[in-house]
CSV table of C-alpha atoms and ligand atoms in Angstrom, one decimal:
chain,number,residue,atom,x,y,z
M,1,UNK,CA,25.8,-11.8,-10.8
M,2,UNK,CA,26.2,-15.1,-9.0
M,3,UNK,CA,23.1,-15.3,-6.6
M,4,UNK,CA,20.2,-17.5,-6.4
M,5,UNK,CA,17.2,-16.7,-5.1
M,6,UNK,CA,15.4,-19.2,-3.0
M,7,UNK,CA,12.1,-20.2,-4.1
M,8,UNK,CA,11.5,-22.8,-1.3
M,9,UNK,CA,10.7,-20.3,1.4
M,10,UNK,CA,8.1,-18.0,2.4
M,11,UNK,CA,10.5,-15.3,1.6
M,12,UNK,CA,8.6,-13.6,-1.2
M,13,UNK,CA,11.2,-13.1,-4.4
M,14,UNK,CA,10.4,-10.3,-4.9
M,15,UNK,CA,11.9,-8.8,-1.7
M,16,UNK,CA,14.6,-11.3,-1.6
M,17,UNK,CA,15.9,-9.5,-5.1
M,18,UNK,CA,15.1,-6.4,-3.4
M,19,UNK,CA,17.4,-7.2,-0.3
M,20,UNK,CA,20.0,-8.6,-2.7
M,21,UNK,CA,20.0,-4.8,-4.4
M,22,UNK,CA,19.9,-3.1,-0.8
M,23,UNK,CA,23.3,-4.7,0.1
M,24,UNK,CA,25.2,-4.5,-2.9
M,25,UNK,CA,24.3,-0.7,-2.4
M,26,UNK,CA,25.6,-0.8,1.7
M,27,UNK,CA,28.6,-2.9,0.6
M,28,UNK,CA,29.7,-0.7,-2.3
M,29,UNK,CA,29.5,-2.9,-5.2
M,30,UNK,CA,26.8,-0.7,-6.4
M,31,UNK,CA,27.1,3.0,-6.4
M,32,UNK,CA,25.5,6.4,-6.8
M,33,UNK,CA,24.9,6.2,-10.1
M,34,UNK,CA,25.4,3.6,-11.4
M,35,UNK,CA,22.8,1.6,-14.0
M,36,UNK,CA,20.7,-1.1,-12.8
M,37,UNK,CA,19.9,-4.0,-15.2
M,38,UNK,CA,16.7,-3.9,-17.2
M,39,UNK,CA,13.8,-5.6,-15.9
M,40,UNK,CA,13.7,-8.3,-18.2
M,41,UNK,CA,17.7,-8.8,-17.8
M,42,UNK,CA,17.1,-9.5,-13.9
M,43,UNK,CA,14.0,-11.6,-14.9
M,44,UNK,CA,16.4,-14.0,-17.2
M,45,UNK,CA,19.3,-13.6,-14.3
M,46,UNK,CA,17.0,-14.5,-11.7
M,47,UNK,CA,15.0,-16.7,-13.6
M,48,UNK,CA,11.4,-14.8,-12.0
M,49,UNK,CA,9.0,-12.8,-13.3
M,50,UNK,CA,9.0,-9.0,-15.1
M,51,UNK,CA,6.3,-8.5,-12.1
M,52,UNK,CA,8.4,-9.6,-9.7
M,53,UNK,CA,11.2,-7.7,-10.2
M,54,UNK,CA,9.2,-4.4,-10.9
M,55,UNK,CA,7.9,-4.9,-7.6
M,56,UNK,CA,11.1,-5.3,-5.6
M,57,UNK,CA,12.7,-2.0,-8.4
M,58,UNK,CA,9.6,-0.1,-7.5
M,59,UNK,CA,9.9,0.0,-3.7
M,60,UNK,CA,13.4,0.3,-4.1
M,61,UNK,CA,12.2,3.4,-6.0
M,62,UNK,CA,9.5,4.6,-3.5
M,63,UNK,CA,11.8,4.2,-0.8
M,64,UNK,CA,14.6,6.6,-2.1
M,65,UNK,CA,17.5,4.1,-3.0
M,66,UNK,CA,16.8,3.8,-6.8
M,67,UNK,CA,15.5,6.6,-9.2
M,68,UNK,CA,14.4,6.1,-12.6
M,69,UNK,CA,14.7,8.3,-15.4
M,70,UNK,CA,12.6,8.4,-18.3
M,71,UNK,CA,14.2,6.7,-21.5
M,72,UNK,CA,17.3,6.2,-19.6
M,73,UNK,CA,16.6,3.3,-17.2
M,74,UNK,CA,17.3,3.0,-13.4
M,75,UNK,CA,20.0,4.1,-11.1
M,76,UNK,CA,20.9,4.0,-7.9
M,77,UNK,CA,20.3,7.1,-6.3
M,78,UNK,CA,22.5,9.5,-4.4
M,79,UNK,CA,22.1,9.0,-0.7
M,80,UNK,CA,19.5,11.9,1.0
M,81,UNK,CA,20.9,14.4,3.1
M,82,UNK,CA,18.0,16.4,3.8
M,83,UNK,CA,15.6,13.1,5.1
M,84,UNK,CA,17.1,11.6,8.4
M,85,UNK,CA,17.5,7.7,7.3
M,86,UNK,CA,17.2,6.6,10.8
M,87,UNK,CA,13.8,7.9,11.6
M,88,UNK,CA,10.8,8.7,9.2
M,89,UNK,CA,8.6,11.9,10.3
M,90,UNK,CA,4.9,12.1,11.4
M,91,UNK,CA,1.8,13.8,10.2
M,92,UNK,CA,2.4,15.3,13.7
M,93,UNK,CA,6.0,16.1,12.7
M,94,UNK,CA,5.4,16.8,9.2
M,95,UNK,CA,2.7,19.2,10.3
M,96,UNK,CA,4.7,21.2,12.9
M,97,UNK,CA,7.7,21.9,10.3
M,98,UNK,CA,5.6,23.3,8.6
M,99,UNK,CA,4.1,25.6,11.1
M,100,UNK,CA,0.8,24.5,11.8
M,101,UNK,CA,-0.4,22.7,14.7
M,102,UNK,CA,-1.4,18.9,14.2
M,103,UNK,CA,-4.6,17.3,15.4
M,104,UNK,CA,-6.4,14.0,15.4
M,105,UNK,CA,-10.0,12.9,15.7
M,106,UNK,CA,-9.9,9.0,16.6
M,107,UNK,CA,-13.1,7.5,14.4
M,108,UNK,CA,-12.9,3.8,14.8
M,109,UNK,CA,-11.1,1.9,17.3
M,110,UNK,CA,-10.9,-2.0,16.5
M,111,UNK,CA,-9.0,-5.0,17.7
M,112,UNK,CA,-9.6,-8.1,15.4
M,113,UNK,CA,-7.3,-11.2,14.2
M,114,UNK,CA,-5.2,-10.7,11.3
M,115,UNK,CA,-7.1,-10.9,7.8
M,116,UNK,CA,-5.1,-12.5,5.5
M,117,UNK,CA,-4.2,-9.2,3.6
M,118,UNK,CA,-2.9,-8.0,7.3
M,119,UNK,CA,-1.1,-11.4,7.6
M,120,UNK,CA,1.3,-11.0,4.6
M,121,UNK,CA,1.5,-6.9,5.2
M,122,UNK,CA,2.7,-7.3,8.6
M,123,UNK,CA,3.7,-10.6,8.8
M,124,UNK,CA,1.4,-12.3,11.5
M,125,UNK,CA,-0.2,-15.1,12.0
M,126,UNK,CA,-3.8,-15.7,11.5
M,127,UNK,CA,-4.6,-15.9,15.2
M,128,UNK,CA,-2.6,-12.6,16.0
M,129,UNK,CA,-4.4,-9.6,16.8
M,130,UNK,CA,-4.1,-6.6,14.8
M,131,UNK,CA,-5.3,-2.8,16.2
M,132,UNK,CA,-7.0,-1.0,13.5
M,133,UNK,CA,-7.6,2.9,14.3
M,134,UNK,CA,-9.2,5.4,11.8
M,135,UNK,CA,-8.2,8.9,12.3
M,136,UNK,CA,-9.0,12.4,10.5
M,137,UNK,CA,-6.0,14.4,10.6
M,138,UNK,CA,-5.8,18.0,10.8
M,139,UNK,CA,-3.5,20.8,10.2
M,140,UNK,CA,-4.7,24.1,12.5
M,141,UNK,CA,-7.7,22.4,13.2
M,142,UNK,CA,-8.4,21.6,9.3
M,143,UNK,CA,-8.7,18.3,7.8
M,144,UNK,CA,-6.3,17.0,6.1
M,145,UNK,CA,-6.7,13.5,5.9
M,146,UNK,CA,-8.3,10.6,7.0
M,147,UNK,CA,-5.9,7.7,8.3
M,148,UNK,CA,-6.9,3.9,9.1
M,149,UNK,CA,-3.4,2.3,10.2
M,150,UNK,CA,-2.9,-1.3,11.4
M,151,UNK,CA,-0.6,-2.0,14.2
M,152,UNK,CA,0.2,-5.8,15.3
M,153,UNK,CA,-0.4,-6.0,19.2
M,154,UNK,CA,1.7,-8.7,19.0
M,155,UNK,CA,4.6,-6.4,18.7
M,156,UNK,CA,2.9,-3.5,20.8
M,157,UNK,CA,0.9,-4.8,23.5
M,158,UNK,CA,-1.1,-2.6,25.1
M,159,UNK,CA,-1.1,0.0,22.3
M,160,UNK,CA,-4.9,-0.6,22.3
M,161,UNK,CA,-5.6,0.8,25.4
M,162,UNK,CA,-3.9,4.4,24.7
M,163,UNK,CA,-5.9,7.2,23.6
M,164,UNK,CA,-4.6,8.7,20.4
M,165,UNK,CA,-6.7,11.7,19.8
M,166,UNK,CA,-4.3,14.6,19.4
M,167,UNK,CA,-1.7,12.5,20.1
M,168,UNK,CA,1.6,10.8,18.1
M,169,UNK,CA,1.3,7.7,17.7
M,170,UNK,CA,4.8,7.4,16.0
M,171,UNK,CA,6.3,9.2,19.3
M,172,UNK,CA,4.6,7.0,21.1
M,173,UNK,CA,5.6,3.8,20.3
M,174,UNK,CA,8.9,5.3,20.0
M,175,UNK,CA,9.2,5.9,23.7
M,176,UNK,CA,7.2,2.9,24.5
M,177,UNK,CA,8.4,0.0,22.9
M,178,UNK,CA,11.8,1.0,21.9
M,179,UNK,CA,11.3,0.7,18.3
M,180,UNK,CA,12.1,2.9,15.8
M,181,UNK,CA,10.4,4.0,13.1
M,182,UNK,CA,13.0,3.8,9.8
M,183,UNK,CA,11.7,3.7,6.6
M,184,UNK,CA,8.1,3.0,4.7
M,185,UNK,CA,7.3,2.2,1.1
M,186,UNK,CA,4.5,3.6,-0.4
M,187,UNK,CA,2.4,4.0,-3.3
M,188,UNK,CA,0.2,7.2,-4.1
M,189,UNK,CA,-3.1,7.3,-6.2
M,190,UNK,CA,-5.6,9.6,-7.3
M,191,UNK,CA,-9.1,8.8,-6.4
M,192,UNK,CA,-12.0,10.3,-6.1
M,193,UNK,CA,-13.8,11.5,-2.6
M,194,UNK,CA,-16.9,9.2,-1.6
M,195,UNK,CA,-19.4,10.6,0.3
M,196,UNK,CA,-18.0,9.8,3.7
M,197,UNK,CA,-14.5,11.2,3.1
M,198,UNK,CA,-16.2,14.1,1.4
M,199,UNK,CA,-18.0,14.9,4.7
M,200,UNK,CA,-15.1,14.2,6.5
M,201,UNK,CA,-12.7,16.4,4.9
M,202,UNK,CA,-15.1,18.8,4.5
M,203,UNK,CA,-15.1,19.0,0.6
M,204,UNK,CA,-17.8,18.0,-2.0
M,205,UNK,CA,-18.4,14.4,-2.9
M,206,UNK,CA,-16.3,13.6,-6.0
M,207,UNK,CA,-13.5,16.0,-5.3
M,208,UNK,CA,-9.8,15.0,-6.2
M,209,UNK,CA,-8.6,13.0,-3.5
M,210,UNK,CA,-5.0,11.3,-2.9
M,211,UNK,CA,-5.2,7.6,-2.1
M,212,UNK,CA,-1.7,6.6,0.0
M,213,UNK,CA,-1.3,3.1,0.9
M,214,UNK,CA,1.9,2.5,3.1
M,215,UNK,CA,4.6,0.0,5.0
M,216,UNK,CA,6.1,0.9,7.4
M,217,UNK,CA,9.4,-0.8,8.9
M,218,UNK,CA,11.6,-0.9,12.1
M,219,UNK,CA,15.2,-1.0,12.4
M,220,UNK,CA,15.1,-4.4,11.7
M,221,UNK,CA,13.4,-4.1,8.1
M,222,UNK,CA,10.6,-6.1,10.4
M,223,UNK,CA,6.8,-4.3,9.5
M,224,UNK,CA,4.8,-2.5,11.9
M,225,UNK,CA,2.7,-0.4,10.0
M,226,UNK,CA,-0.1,-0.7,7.0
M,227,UNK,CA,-1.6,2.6,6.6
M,228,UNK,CA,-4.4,3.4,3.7
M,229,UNK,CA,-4.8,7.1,3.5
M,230,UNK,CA,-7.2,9.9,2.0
M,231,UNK,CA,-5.8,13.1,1.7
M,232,UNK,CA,-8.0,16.2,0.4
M,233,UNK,CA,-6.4,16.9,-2.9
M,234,UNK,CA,-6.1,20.4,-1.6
M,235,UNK,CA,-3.7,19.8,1.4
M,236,UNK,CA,-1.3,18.3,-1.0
M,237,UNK,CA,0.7,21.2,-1.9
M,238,UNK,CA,1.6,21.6,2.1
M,239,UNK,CA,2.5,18.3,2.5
M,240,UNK,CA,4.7,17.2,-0.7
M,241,UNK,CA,6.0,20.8,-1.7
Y,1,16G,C1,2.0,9.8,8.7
Y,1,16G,C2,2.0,8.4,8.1
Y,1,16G,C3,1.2,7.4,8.8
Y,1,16G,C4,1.4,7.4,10.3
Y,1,16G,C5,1.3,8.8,10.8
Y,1,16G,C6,1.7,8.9,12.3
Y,1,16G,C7,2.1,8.9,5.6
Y,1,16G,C8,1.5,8.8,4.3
Y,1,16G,N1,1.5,8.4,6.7
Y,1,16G,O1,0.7,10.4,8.5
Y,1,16G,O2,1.5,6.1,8.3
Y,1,16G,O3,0.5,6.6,11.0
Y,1,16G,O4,2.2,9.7,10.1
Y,1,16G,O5,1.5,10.2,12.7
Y,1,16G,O6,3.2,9.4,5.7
Y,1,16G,P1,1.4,10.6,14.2
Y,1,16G,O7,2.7,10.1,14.9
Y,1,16G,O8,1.3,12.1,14.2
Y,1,16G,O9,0.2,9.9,14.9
């Protein structure tokens, strides 16, 4: 392996080693199948940490192109046919596939400058302004889950002013802004439902919950969405069977 990566630029390294992966699997050089290195070989390669690397390997994992095995190591994975790689679906989407009728409740509405969590997620500056909406989610009129997604305005002006109860948001910036909506990484956790989500999800305090924190990217690999979300541990079998 003869690349370096660059430690003297903002680029994180661990999604510079994660890019690095990415086109070695468009070019060819790395194939269905085929092994990738251990973490702590690519951390003596690359000279960076076992963290680092696990991070960049993880997404890589999350997003489809790698899949680990247990005991056998890490591979890259045969491309999807069934999920369309140019387009990621909707709770609206994901909903009607599944032949139920998708809803939304808008909770919050807020516009504020980036924090500087938002900064690095969706890589703004601190002065930019980031839309924050909290939605509950519902499947024929049930809830499902309870949204709170951060858009930069910078990169959607206007989106602030729509109304998005019962309404796509994916679709719309789609249509609106001529961006599409390609691919996300996400982690999943179990939690547990405080009171609030318990009320809003209509379940007793301290039921199961899923906790879903997400990217999302354009075309461009650029970010335009950090999503935390709280699913009812109940509607999970709909959405991930
Ligand atoms: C999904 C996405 C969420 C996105 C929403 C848009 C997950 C975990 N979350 O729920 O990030 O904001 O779809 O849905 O997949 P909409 O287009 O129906 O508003």
């Amino acid at each position: 392996m003869k690349f370096v990566l660059n430690k003297n630029t903002p680029i994180p390294l661990y999604y510079q080693l994660k890019q690095w992966i990415i086109e070695q699997i468009e070019r060819g050089d790395l194939k269905p199948g085929d092994v990738i290195p251990s973490e702590r070989e690519l951390s003596e390669e690359f000279e960076i940490s076992r963290m680092t690397v696990r991070q960049a390997l993880t997404e890589l994992v999350n997003e489809g192109k790698l899949v680990r095995e247990r005991g056998k190591g890490t591979f890259v994975a045969e491309p999807k046919i069934s999920q369309d790689l140019f387009r990621l679906t909707s709770f609206s989407e994901d909903m009607k596939s599944r032949g139920m009728t998708p809803g939304a409740s808008v909770i919050d509405v807020t516009v504020n400058t980036a924090s500087s969590v938002l900064q690095k997620h969706l890589n703004v500056d601190a002065e930019d302004k980031v839309l924050i909406i909290k939605r509950l989610r519902m499947a024929d009129d049930k809830p499902m889950a309870l949204e709170t997604a951060h858009f930069p305005l910078s990169k959607f002006p206007g989106l602030d002013e729509q109304d998005f109860n019962n309404m796509s948001i994916y679709q719309y910036i789609e249509s609106h802004y001529n961006t599409a909506i390609s691919s996300a990484s996400q982690s999943i956790e179990v939690g547990l439902a405080n009171e609030t989500e318990a009320k809003l999800l209509d379940i007793s305090p301290n039921s199961p919950i899923l906790l879903i924190e997400r990217m999302t990217y354009d075309g461009h690999r650029q970010p335009i969405e950090y999503v935390t979300s709280v699913y009812r541990g109940t509607a999970t079998n709909c959405m991930w069977n």
